[in-house]
PDB file of C-alpha atoms in Angstrom:
ATOM      1  CA  PRO A1339     -15.236 -24.800  52.551  1.00 48.00           C
ATOM      2  CA  THR A1340     -12.590 -25.065  49.846  1.00 55.00           C
ATOM      3  CA  PRO A1341     -13.774 -23.398  46.617  1.00 68.00           C
ATOM      4  CA  GLU A1342     -14.323 -25.678  43.642  1.00 87.00           C
ATOM      5  CA  SER A1343     -11.502 -25.537  41.130  1.00 94.00           C
ATOM      6  CA  TYR A1344     -12.355 -24.745  37.527  1.00 96.00           C
ATOM      7  CA  MET A1345      -9.011 -26.078  36.319  1.00 95.00           C
ATOM      8  CA  ASN A1346      -7.571 -29.611  36.338  1.00 95.00           C
ATOM      9  CA  VAL A1347      -3.758 -29.874  36.425  1.00 94.00           C
ATOM     10  CA  ASN A1348      -3.495 -33.649  36.903  1.00 95.00           C
ATOM     11  CA  VAL A1349      -0.928 -35.130  34.532  1.00 96.00           C
ATOM     12  CA  GLY A1350      -2.565 -37.052  31.680  1.00 96.00           C
ATOM     13  CA  SER A1351      -6.012 -35.467  31.961  1.00 96.00           C
ATOM     14  CA  LYS A1352      -7.382 -34.947  28.467  1.00 97.00           C
ATOM     15  CA  TRP A1353     -10.133 -32.853  26.892  1.00 97.00           C
ATOM     16  CA  ASN A1354     -11.480 -33.402  23.358  1.00 98.00           C
ATOM     17  CA  TYR A1355     -13.032 -30.387  21.650  1.00 97.00           C
ATOM     18  CA  GLU A1356     -14.982 -29.836  18.442  1.00 97.00           C
ATOM     19  CA  VAL A1357     -14.573 -26.525  16.621  1.00 96.00           C
ATOM     20  CA  ILE A1358     -17.332 -25.436  14.251  1.00 96.00           C
ATOM     21  CA  ASP A1359     -16.298 -22.532  12.044  1.00 94.00           C
ATOM     22  CA  ASN A1360     -19.445 -20.986  10.561  1.00 91.00           C
ATOM     23  CA  ALA A1361     -17.673 -18.420   8.393  1.00 80.00           C
ATOM     24  CA  PRO A1362     -18.002 -19.357   4.714  1.00 80.00           C
ATOM     25  CA  PRO A1363     -17.128 -21.986   3.805  1.00 83.00           C
ATOM     26  CA  PRO A1364     -18.233 -23.696   7.077  1.00 88.00           C
ATOM     27  CA  SER A1365     -15.913 -26.330   8.498  1.00 93.00           C
ATOM     28  CA  THR A1366     -15.545 -28.607  11.515  1.00 95.00           C
ATOM     29  CA  SER A1367     -12.343 -29.719  13.184  1.00 95.00           C
ATOM     30  CA  LEU A1368     -11.295 -31.571  16.329  1.00 96.00           C
ATOM     31  CA  TYR A1369      -8.473 -31.046  18.780  1.00 96.00           C
ATOM     32  CA  SER A1370      -7.465 -32.359  22.183  1.00 97.00           C
ATOM     33  CA  LEU A1371      -5.835 -30.678  25.161  1.00 97.00           C
ATOM     34  CA  THR A1372      -3.647 -32.779  27.474  1.00 97.00           C
ATOM     35  CA  SER A1373      -2.242 -31.814  30.865  1.00 97.00           C
ATOM     36  CA  THR A1374       1.543 -32.308  30.951  1.00 97.00           C
ATOM     37  CA  ASN A1375       3.954 -32.795  33.840  1.00 97.00           C
ATOM     38  CA  ARG A1376       5.514 -29.392  33.174  1.00 96.00           C
ATOM     39  CA  ASP A1377       5.155 -25.858  34.476  1.00 97.00           C
ATOM     40  CA  SER A1378       6.602 -22.752  32.869  1.00 95.00           C
ATOM     41  CA  THR A1379       7.483 -19.328  34.277  1.00 95.00           C
ATOM     42  CA  ILE A1380       6.206 -16.411  32.190  1.00 93.00           C
ATOM     43  CA  ASN A1381       6.580 -12.792  33.313  1.00 90.00           C
ATOM     44  CA  GLY A1382       7.472 -14.059  36.795  1.00 93.00           C
ATOM     45  CA  ASN A1383       4.341 -16.198  37.136  1.00 95.00           C
ATOM     46  CA  GLN A1384       4.189 -20.002  37.108  1.00 96.00           C
ATOM     47  CA  PHE A1385       1.810 -21.500  34.542  1.00 96.00           C
ATOM     48  CA  HIS A1386       0.815 -25.136  34.114  1.00 97.00           C
ATOM     49  CA  VAL A1387       1.506 -26.411  30.593  1.00 96.00           C
ATOM     50  CA  TYR A1388      -1.033 -28.234  28.425  1.00 96.00           C
ATOM     51  CA  THR A1389      -0.364 -29.660  24.965  1.00 96.00           C
ATOM     52  CA  ASN A1390      -2.745 -28.862  22.130  1.00 94.00           C
ATOM     53  CA  SER A1391      -2.930 -31.617  19.507  1.00 95.00           C
ATOM     54  CA  THR A1392      -3.001 -28.923  16.812  1.00 89.00           C
ATOM     55  CA  ASN A1393       0.674 -28.856  15.813  1.00 81.00           C
ATOM     56  CA  GLY A1394       1.631 -29.860  19.370  1.00 83.00           C
ATOM     57  CA  ILE A1395       1.574 -26.256  20.566  1.00 87.00           C
ATOM     58  CA  SER A1396       1.587 -25.488  24.292  1.00 92.00           C
ATOM     59  CA  GLU A1397      -1.116 -23.663  26.229  1.00 93.00           C
ATOM     60  CA  TYR A1398      -0.477 -22.014  29.577  1.00 95.00           C
ATOM     61  CA  TYR A1399      -2.865 -21.613  32.530  1.00 97.00           C
ATOM     62  CA  ARG A1400      -2.529 -20.648  36.186  1.00 96.00           C
ATOM     63  CA  ILE A1401      -4.683 -20.021  39.268  1.00 95.00           C
ATOM     64  CA  SER A1402      -4.132 -17.279  41.835  1.00 94.00           C
ATOM     65  CA  GLY A1403      -6.688 -17.617  44.628  1.00 92.00           C
ATOM     66  CA  THR A1404     -10.021 -17.594  42.780  1.00 94.00           C
ATOM     67  CA  ASP A1405      -8.616 -15.849  39.691  1.00 96.00           C
ATOM     68  CA  TYR A1406      -7.767 -17.824  36.554  1.00 97.00           C
ATOM     69  CA  TYR A1407      -5.214 -16.687  33.981  1.00 96.00           C
ATOM     70  CA  THR A1408      -4.047 -17.860  30.584  1.00 95.00           C
ATOM     71  CA  TYR A1409      -1.131 -16.775  28.429  1.00 93.00           C
ATOM     72  CA  ARG A1410      -2.309 -16.916  24.854  1.00 84.00           C
ATOM     73  CA  SER A1411      -2.762 -15.036  21.573  1.00 78.00           C
ATOM     74  CA  LEU A1412      -5.393 -12.402  20.950  1.00 73.00           C
ATOM     75  CA  PRO A1413      -7.703 -13.136  17.976  1.00 67.00           C
ATOM     76  CA  ALA A1414      -5.896 -12.948  14.637  1.00 67.00           C
ATOM     77  CA  ALA A1415      -8.145 -10.029  13.641  1.00 61.00           C
ATOM     78  CA  LEU A1416      -6.529  -8.053  16.476  1.00 62.00           C
ATOM     79  CA  GLY A1417      -2.953  -8.925  15.673  1.00 66.00           C
ATOM     80  CA  GLY A1418      -2.562 -12.284  17.401  1.00 72.00           C
ATOM     81  CA  THR A1419      -0.247 -10.804  20.048  1.00 75.00           C
ATOM     82  CA  LYS A1420       0.439 -13.064  23.047  1.00 83.00           C
ATOM     83  CA  VAL A1421      -0.945 -11.636  26.305  1.00 85.00           C
ATOM     84  CA  GLU A1422      -1.677 -12.720  29.863  1.00 90.00           C
ATOM     85  CA  ASN A1423      -5.443 -12.755  30.238  1.00 91.00           C
ATOM     86  CA  LEU A1424      -7.460 -12.914  33.469  1.00 95.00           C
ATOM     87  CA  TYR A1425     -10.286 -14.945  31.950  1.00 95.00           C
ATOM     88  CA  LEU A1426     -12.268 -16.150  34.977  1.00 97.00           C
ATOM     89  CA  LYS A1427     -13.078 -14.982  38.508  1.00 96.00           C
ATOM     90  CA  THR A1428     -14.960 -17.500  40.635  1.00 95.00           C
ATOM     91  CA  GLY A1429     -15.048 -15.549  43.906  1.00 93.00           C
ATOM     92  CA  VAL A1430     -17.179 -12.623  42.721  1.00 95.00           C
ATOM     93  CA  ALA A1431     -20.885 -11.976  42.256  1.00 96.00           C
ATOM     94  CA  VAL A1432     -22.980 -12.090  39.105  1.00 97.00           C
ATOM     95  CA  GLY A1433     -22.667  -8.780  37.261  1.00 97.00           C
ATOM     96  CA  THR A1434     -19.001  -8.264  38.178  1.00 98.00           C
ATOM     97  CA  THR A1435     -16.857  -6.913  35.328  1.00 98.00           C
ATOM     98  CA  TRP A1436     -13.118  -6.435  34.860  1.00 97.00           C
ATOM     99  CA  ASN A1437     -11.042  -4.885  32.096  1.00 95.00           C
ATOM    100  CA  GLN A1438      -7.600  -5.525  30.636  1.00 93.00           C
ATOM    101  CA  LEU A1439      -5.768  -3.170  28.280  1.00 93.00           C
ATOM    102  CA  TYR A1440      -3.315  -4.466  25.664  1.00 88.00           C
ATOM    103  CA  ASN A1441      -1.195  -2.325  23.341  1.00 86.00           C
ATOM    104  CA  VAL A1442      -0.643  -4.316  20.144  1.00 81.00           C
ATOM    105  CA  THR A1443       0.404  -3.715  16.543  1.00 78.00           C
ATOM    106  CA  TYR A1444      -1.438  -5.119  13.540  1.00 72.00           C
ATOM    107  CA  ASN A1445      -0.285  -4.436   9.963  1.00 72.00           C
ATOM    108  CA  SER A1446       1.804  -1.517  11.300  1.00 76.00           C
ATOM    109  CA  PHE A1447      -1.251  -0.092  13.087  1.00 76.00           C
ATOM    110  CA  PRO A1448      -0.771   0.480  16.842  1.00 81.00           C
ATOM    111  CA  LEU A1449      -3.948  -0.658  18.602  1.00 81.00           C
ATOM    112  CA  ALA A1450      -5.065  -0.151  22.211  1.00 89.00           C
ATOM    113  CA  VAL A1451      -7.267  -3.193  22.792  1.00 87.00           C
ATOM    114  CA  THR A1452      -9.550  -3.408  25.846  1.00 93.00           C
ATOM    115  CA  VAL A1453     -10.959  -6.809  26.790  1.00 91.00           C
ATOM    116  CA  THR A1454     -13.911  -6.671  29.205  1.00 96.00           C
ATOM    117  CA  HIS A1455     -15.217  -9.795  30.960  1.00 97.00           C
ATOM    118  CA  LYS A1456     -18.525  -9.973  32.824  1.00 98.00           C
ATOM    119  CA  ILE A1457     -20.001 -12.666  35.059  1.00 98.00           C
ATOM    120  CA  GLU A1458     -23.342 -13.212  33.339  1.00 98.00           C
ATOM    121  CA  GLU A1459     -24.488 -16.260  35.344  1.00 97.00           C
ATOM    122  CA  LYS A1460     -23.249 -18.506  38.154  1.00 96.00           C
ATOM    123  CA  GLY A1461     -24.389 -21.875  39.465  1.00 95.00           C
ATOM    124  CA  ILE A1462     -26.271 -22.758  36.304  1.00 97.00           C
ATOM    125  CA  SER A1463     -26.658 -26.108  34.536  1.00 97.00           C
ATOM    126  CA  ARG A1464     -25.418 -26.394  30.961  1.00 97.00           C
ATOM    127  CA  THR A1465     -25.733 -29.375  28.621  1.00 97.00           C
ATOM    128  CA  VAL A1466     -22.959 -29.618  26.028  1.00 97.00           C
ATOM    129  CA  ASN A1467     -22.848 -32.479  23.514  1.00 95.00           C
ATOM    130  CA  GLY A1468     -25.354 -34.429  25.602  1.00 95.00           C
ATOM    131  CA  THR A1469     -23.465 -34.083  28.904  1.00 96.00           C
ATOM    132  CA  ALA A1470     -25.004 -32.031  31.723  1.00 97.00           C
ATOM    133  CA  TYR A1471     -22.621 -29.889  33.772  1.00 97.00           C
ATOM    134  CA  ASN A1472     -23.556 -28.224  37.061  1.00 96.00           C
ATOM    135  CA  ASN A1473     -22.394 -25.088  38.893  1.00 96.00           C
ATOM    136  CA  VAL A1474     -21.368 -23.597  35.547  1.00 97.00           C
ATOM    137  CA  ILE A1475     -20.146 -20.002  35.268  1.00 97.00           C
ATOM    138  CA  HIS A1476     -21.114 -18.018  32.151  1.00 98.00           C
ATOM    139  CA  ILE A1477     -18.727 -15.249  31.077  1.00 98.00           C
ATOM    140  CA  LYS A1478     -19.544 -12.645  28.424  1.00 98.00           C
ATOM    141  CA  THR A1479     -16.520 -10.992  26.810  1.00 96.00           C
ATOM    142  CA  ASN A1480     -16.448  -7.744  24.869  1.00 95.00           C
ATOM    143  CA  ILE A1481     -13.515  -6.349  22.887  1.00 90.00           C
ATOM    144  CA  THR A1482     -13.096  -2.679  22.017  1.00 91.00           C
ATOM    145  CA  VAL A1483     -10.248  -0.842  20.304  1.00 87.00           C
ATOM    146  CA  ALA A1484      -9.467   2.850  20.831  1.00 89.00           C
ATOM    147  CA  GLY A1485     -10.301   4.832  17.691  1.00 84.00           C
ATOM    148  CA  ILE A1486     -12.472   2.096  16.186  1.00 86.00           C
ATOM    149  CA  SER A1487     -16.214   2.678  16.463  1.00 87.00           C
ATOM    150  CA  ALA A1488     -18.775   0.154  17.669  1.00 87.00           C
ATOM    151  CA  SER A1489     -20.074  -0.149  14.108  1.00 86.00           C
ATOM    152  CA  GLU A1490     -16.581  -0.976  12.795  1.00 89.00           C
ATOM    153  CA  LEU A1491     -15.887  -3.601  15.455  1.00 90.00           C
ATOM    154  CA  THR A1492     -18.585  -5.900  16.841  1.00 92.00           C
ATOM    155  CA  THR A1493     -18.030  -8.823  19.178  1.00 92.00           C
ATOM    156  CA  ASP A1494     -20.349 -11.432  20.707  1.00 95.00           C
ATOM    157  CA  ILE A1495     -18.270 -13.798  22.837  1.00 96.00           C
ATOM    158  CA  HIS A1496     -19.479 -16.232  25.507  1.00 98.00           C
ATOM    159  CA  TYR A1497     -17.614 -18.774  27.652  1.00 98.00           C
ATOM    160  CA  TYR A1498     -18.981 -21.503  29.929  1.00 98.00           C
ATOM    161  CA  TYR A1499     -16.779 -23.060  32.630  1.00 98.00           C
ATOM    162  CA  ALA A1500     -17.549 -26.094  34.801  1.00 97.00           C
ATOM    163  CA  PRO A1501     -15.782 -27.267  37.988  1.00 96.00           C
ATOM    164  CA  ASN A1502     -12.848 -29.618  37.275  1.00 95.00           C
ATOM    165  CA  TYR A1503     -13.482 -29.449  33.514  1.00 96.00           C
ATOM    166  CA  GLY A1504     -12.671 -25.807  32.825  1.00 96.00           C
ATOM    167  CA  MET A1505     -14.063 -24.532  29.529  1.00 97.00           C
ATOM    168  CA  ILE A1506     -16.942 -26.626  28.217  1.00 98.00           C
ATOM    169  CA  GLU A1507     -18.202 -24.236  25.537  1.00 98.00           C
ATOM    170  CA  ASN A1508     -17.223 -21.019  23.762  1.00 97.00           C
ATOM    171  CA  SER A1509     -19.028 -19.087  21.042  1.00 97.00           C
ATOM    172  CA  SER A1510     -17.118 -16.256  19.437  1.00 94.00           C
ATOM    173  CA  LYS A1511     -18.301 -13.812  16.773  1.00 93.00           C
ATOM    174  CA  ILE A1512     -15.917 -11.003  15.822  1.00 88.00           C
ATOM    175  CA  ASN A1513     -16.385  -8.620  12.907  1.00 88.00           C
ATOM    176  CA  ILE A1514     -13.983  -5.788  12.134  1.00 84.00           C
ATOM    177  CA  ASN A1515     -13.955  -3.430   9.156  1.00 86.00           C
ATOM    178  CA  TYR A1516     -11.494  -0.626   9.745  1.00 78.00           C
ATOM    179  CA  PHE A1517      -9.316   0.750   6.932  1.00 76.00           C
ATOM    180  CA  THR A1518      -7.166  -2.214   5.808  1.00 71.00           C
ATOM    181  CA  ILE A1519      -8.288  -4.446   8.688  1.00 74.00           C
ATOM    182  CA  VAL A1520     -11.231  -6.502   7.449  1.00 78.00           C
ATOM    183  CA  SER A1521     -12.024  -9.758   9.213  1.00 80.00           C
ATOM    184  CA  SER A1522     -15.068 -11.801  10.182  1.00 84.00           C
ATOM    185  CA  SER A1523     -15.218 -14.904  12.373  1.00 86.00           C
ATOM    186  CA  ASP A1524     -18.016 -17.033  13.820  1.00 92.00           C
ATOM    187  CA  VAL A1525     -16.701 -20.017  15.766  1.00 94.00           C
ATOM    188  CA  LEU A1526     -18.305 -22.437  18.235  1.00 96.00           C
ATOM    189  CA  THR A1527     -16.039 -24.615  20.380  1.00 97.00           C
ATOM    190  CA  LYS A1528     -17.513 -27.327  22.594  1.00 98.00           C
ATOM    191  CA  LEU A1529     -16.228 -30.129  24.787  1.00 98.00           C
ATOM    192  CA  VAL A1530     -17.263 -33.456  23.264  1.00 97.00           C
ATOM    193  CA  SER A1531     -15.524 -35.847  25.680  1.00 97.00           C
ATOM    194  CA  SER A1532     -12.865 -35.951  28.376  1.00 96.00           C
ATOM    195  CA  SER A1533     -10.834 -38.318  30.526  1.00 95.00           C
ATOM    196  CA  LEU A1534      -9.929 -36.432  33.694  1.00 94.00           C
ATOM    197  CA  LEU A1535      -7.611 -37.881  36.339  1.00 92.00           C
TER     198      LEU A1535
END
C-alpha cells in the first residue's frame, strides 16, 4: 500500500494557526500558511513553497521517500540561522531517534547545535481545537549545544503531525542562560482550521 502523506502540496490549500506565547506578557496571534504553485531549489534539493501570512514570508518543505524536510530558521535563542531540518520520519518504528548537527554563530559565539528528534508515538488520535485527527505521529525534539550544560539550556519541544494536514500542534519551551545569551520562550502553536484541496 502507498504510505499516507503527511504533507499537502495542492495549490491553494490553506492552514490557519493560532500561536499562544506564554512568556510574559502572554499574547496570542494568528497566521495562515498557503500552498503556492511554486517550487524552489535549495542546496540541490527541490522544496515546495508555502506562503506565511506573517509578512508574506516563504516556507519550504520537501519529501524524500518517507522522510520530511524543511528549510527554516533555528530558534532565535540559537542564532536564527537557516538550516535544512529532517523533521519527520514516517517509515520508522516508535523509539527511533535521529540527530542533526549545525554549526552556527550567535552574538559572535560559535555554537555547535545538535537537534535530536524521537518518534514518541505513532497511530494515535489527537484532538486539537475540537477537531479529532487520526494516525497522528508525535515527535519529541531536544536541542543541545556543545559546551553548554543541561542546566544552562533546557528544551521541551513536541510536534504532532496528521496525514494530509501536516503539523497540527507544536509546544516549544526553550530556556538558555549562558554568558551573554539569556532567552526564555514558551509557545504553543495549534491548527484551528484548514481548507485542503
